[in-house]
Coordinates of C-alpha atoms in Angstrom, one line a residue:
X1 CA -1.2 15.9 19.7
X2 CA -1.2 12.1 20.9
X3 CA -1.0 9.5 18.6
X4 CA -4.6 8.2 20.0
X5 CA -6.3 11.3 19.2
X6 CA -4.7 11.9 15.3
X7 CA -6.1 8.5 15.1
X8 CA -9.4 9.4 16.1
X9 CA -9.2 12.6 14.0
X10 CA -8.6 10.3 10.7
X11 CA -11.0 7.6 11.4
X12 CA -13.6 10.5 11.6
X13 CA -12.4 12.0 8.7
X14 CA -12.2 8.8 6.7
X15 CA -15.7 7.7 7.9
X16 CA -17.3 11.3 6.7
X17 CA -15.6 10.5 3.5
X18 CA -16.5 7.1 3.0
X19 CA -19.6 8.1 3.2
X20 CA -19.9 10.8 1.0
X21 CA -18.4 8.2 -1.2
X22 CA -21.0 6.5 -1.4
X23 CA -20.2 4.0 1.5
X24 CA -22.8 2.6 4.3
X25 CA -22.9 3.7 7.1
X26 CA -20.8 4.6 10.3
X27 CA -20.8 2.2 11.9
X28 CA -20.6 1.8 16.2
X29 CA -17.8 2.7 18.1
X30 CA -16.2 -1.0 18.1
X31 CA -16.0 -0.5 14.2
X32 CA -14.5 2.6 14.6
X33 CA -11.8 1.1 16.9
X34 CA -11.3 -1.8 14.3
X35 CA -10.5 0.8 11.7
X36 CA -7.8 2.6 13.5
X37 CA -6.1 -0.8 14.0
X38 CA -6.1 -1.0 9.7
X39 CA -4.7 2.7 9.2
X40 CA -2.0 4.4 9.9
X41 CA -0.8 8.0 10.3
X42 CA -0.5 10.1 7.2
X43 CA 2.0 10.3 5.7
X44 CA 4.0 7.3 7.3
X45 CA 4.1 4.0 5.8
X46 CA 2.9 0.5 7.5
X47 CA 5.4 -0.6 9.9
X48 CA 5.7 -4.6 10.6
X49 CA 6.0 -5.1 14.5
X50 CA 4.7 -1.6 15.7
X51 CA 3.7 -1.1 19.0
X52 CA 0.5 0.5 17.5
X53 CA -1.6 -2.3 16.6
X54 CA -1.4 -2.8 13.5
X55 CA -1.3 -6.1 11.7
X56 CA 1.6 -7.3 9.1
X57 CA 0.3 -8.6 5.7
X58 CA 0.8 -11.8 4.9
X59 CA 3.6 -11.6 2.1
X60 CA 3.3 -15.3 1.6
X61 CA 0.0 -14.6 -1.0
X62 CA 0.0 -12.8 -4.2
X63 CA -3.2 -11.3 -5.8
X64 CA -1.7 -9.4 -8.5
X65 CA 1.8 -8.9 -10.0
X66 CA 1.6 -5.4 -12.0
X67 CA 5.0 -4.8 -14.4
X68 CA 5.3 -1.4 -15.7
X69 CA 7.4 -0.4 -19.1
X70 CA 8.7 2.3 -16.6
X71 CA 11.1 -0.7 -14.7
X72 CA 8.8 -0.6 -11.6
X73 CA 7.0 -4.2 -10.3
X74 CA 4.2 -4.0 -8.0
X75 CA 3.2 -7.0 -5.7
X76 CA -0.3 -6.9 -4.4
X77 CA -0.4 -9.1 -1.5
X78 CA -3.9 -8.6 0.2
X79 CA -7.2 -5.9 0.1
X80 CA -8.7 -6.5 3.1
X81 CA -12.0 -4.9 3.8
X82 CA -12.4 -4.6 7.8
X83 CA -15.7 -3.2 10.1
X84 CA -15.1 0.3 9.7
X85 CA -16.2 0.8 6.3
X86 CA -12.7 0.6 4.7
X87 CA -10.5 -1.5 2.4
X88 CA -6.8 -1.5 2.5
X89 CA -4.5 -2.5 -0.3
X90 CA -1.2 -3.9 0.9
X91 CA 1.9 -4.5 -1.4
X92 CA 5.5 -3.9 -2.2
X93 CA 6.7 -1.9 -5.4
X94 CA 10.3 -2.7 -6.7
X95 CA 12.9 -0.9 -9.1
X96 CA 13.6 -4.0 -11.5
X97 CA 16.0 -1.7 -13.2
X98 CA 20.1 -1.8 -12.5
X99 CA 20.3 1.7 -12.1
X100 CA 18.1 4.7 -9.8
X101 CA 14.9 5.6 -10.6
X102 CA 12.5 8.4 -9.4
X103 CA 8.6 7.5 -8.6
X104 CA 6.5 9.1 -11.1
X105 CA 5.4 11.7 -10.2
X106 CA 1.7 10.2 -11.8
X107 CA 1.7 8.1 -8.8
X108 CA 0.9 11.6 -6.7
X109 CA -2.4 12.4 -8.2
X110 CA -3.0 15.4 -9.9
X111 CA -4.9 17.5 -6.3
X112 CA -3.2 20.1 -5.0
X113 CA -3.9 19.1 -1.8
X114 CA -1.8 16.4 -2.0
X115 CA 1.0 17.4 -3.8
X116 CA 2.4 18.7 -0.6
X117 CA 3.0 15.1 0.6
X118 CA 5.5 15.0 -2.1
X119 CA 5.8 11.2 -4.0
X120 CA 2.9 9.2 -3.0
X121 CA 0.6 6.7 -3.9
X122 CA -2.5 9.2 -3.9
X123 CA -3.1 8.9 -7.3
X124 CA -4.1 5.1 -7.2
X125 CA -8.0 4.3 -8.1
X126 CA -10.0 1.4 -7.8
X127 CA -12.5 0.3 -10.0
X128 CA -16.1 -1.6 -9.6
X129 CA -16.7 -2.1 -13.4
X130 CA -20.1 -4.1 -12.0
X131 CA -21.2 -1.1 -9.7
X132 CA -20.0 1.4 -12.0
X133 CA -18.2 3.3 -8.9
X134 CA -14.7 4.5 -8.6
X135 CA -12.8 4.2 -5.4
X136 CA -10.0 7.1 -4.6
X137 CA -7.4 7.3 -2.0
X138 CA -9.0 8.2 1.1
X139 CA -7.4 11.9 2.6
X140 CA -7.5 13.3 6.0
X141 CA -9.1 16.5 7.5
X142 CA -5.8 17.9 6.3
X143 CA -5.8 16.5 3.1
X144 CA -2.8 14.2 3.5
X145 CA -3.6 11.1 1.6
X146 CA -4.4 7.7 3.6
X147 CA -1.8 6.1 1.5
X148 CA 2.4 5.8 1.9
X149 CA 3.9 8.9 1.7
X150 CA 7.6 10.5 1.3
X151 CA 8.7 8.6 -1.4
X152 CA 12.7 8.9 -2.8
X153 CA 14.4 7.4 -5.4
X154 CA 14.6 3.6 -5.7
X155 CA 18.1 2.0 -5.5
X156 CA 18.7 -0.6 -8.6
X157 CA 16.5 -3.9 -7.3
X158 CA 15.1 -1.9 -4.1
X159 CA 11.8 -3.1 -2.9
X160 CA 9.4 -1.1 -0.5
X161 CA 5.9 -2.0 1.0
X162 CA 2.7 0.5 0.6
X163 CA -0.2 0.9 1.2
X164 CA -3.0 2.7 0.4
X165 CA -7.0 2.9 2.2
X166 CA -10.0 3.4 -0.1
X167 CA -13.8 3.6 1.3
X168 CA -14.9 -0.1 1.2
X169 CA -17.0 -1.1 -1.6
X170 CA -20.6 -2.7 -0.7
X171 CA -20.0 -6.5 0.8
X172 CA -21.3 -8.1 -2.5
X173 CA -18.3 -6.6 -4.6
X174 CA -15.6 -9.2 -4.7
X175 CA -13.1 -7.6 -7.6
X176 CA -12.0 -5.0 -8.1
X177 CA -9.4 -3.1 -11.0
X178 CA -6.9 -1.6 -9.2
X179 CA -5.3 0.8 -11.4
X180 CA -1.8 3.1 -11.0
X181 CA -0.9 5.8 -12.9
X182 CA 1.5 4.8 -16.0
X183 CA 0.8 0.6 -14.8
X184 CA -1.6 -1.7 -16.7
X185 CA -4.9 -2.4 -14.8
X186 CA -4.8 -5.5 -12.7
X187 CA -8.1 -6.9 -11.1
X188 CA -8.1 -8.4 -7.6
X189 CA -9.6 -10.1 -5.1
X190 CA -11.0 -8.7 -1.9
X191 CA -10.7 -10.6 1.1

């Protein structure tokens, strides 16, 4: 299967979602094609420079710095909202420990669906205290999460970028919580 036609396959599936998720509505086709510049394929994590479209986040802005008792550091650098009725959370999670740590496996969610992935992010919520609305991790027709995948053990000090697509919340929500198993809740900012 092309790469242009598993995108189509998840934009559909993530717009049937969204809106069984209590999101608006479909939106035209030049939404649609706006959306499949913000995801990616399952399973595979951003990629800065691809040939596929997609957009770097700016690293140079910080809307939340989560530190764990569990030696992991997440930097939230941006939750963009884009046409197609999503919102994607971009950041970079770090081992601050010396020595090599495994992700928790909390991080995965607790679906069977998506335990096949193997470490994810697919357990991450968000959370509109003022629409009284939780937001989960968007999944495919397969059930692969819309989120980075394939995680393995982070070297002492080793940084990698995620990130993870949620049904957009209506335009007049501005914060959210963003909340990851085993982390304190952080609340940020939706551009």
């Amino acid at each position: 299967m092309t790469r242009r036609a598993v995108t189509a396959v998840l934009v559909a599936a993530a717009l049937s979602l969204s809106t069984a998720c209590g999101g608006g509505d479909s939106g035209s086709d030049d939404d649609k094609k706006s959306s499949s510049s913000a995801s990616t394929e399952a399973g595979k994590p951003e990629e800065s420079g691809d040939d596929g479209g997609n957009t770097v986040p700016d690293k140079s802005k910080t809307l939340a710095t989560i530190n764990g008792s569990n030696g992991f550091e997440f930097v939230i650098h941006s939750a963009v909202r884009d046409g197609g009725g999503f919102l994607t959370i971009s950041g970079a999670v770090k081992n601050t420990t010396g020595k090599r740590q495994i992700p928790p496996i909390q991080w995965n969610g607790e679906e069977t669906q998506v335990k096949r992935t193997g470490r994810s992010f697919a357990g991450v919520t968000l959370v509109d205290k003022v629409g009284k609305k939780r937001y989960y991790v968007l999944r495919d027709t397969d059930g692969f999460p819309l989120t980075t995948t394939g995680l393995s053990a982070f070297e002492g000090g080793q940084s990698v970028d995620f990130f993870a697509q949620f049904p957009a919340p209506p335009n007049e929500t501005t914060t959210l919580d963003l909340q990851i198993p085993l982390m304190p809740t952080a609340t940020i900012e939706i551009s």
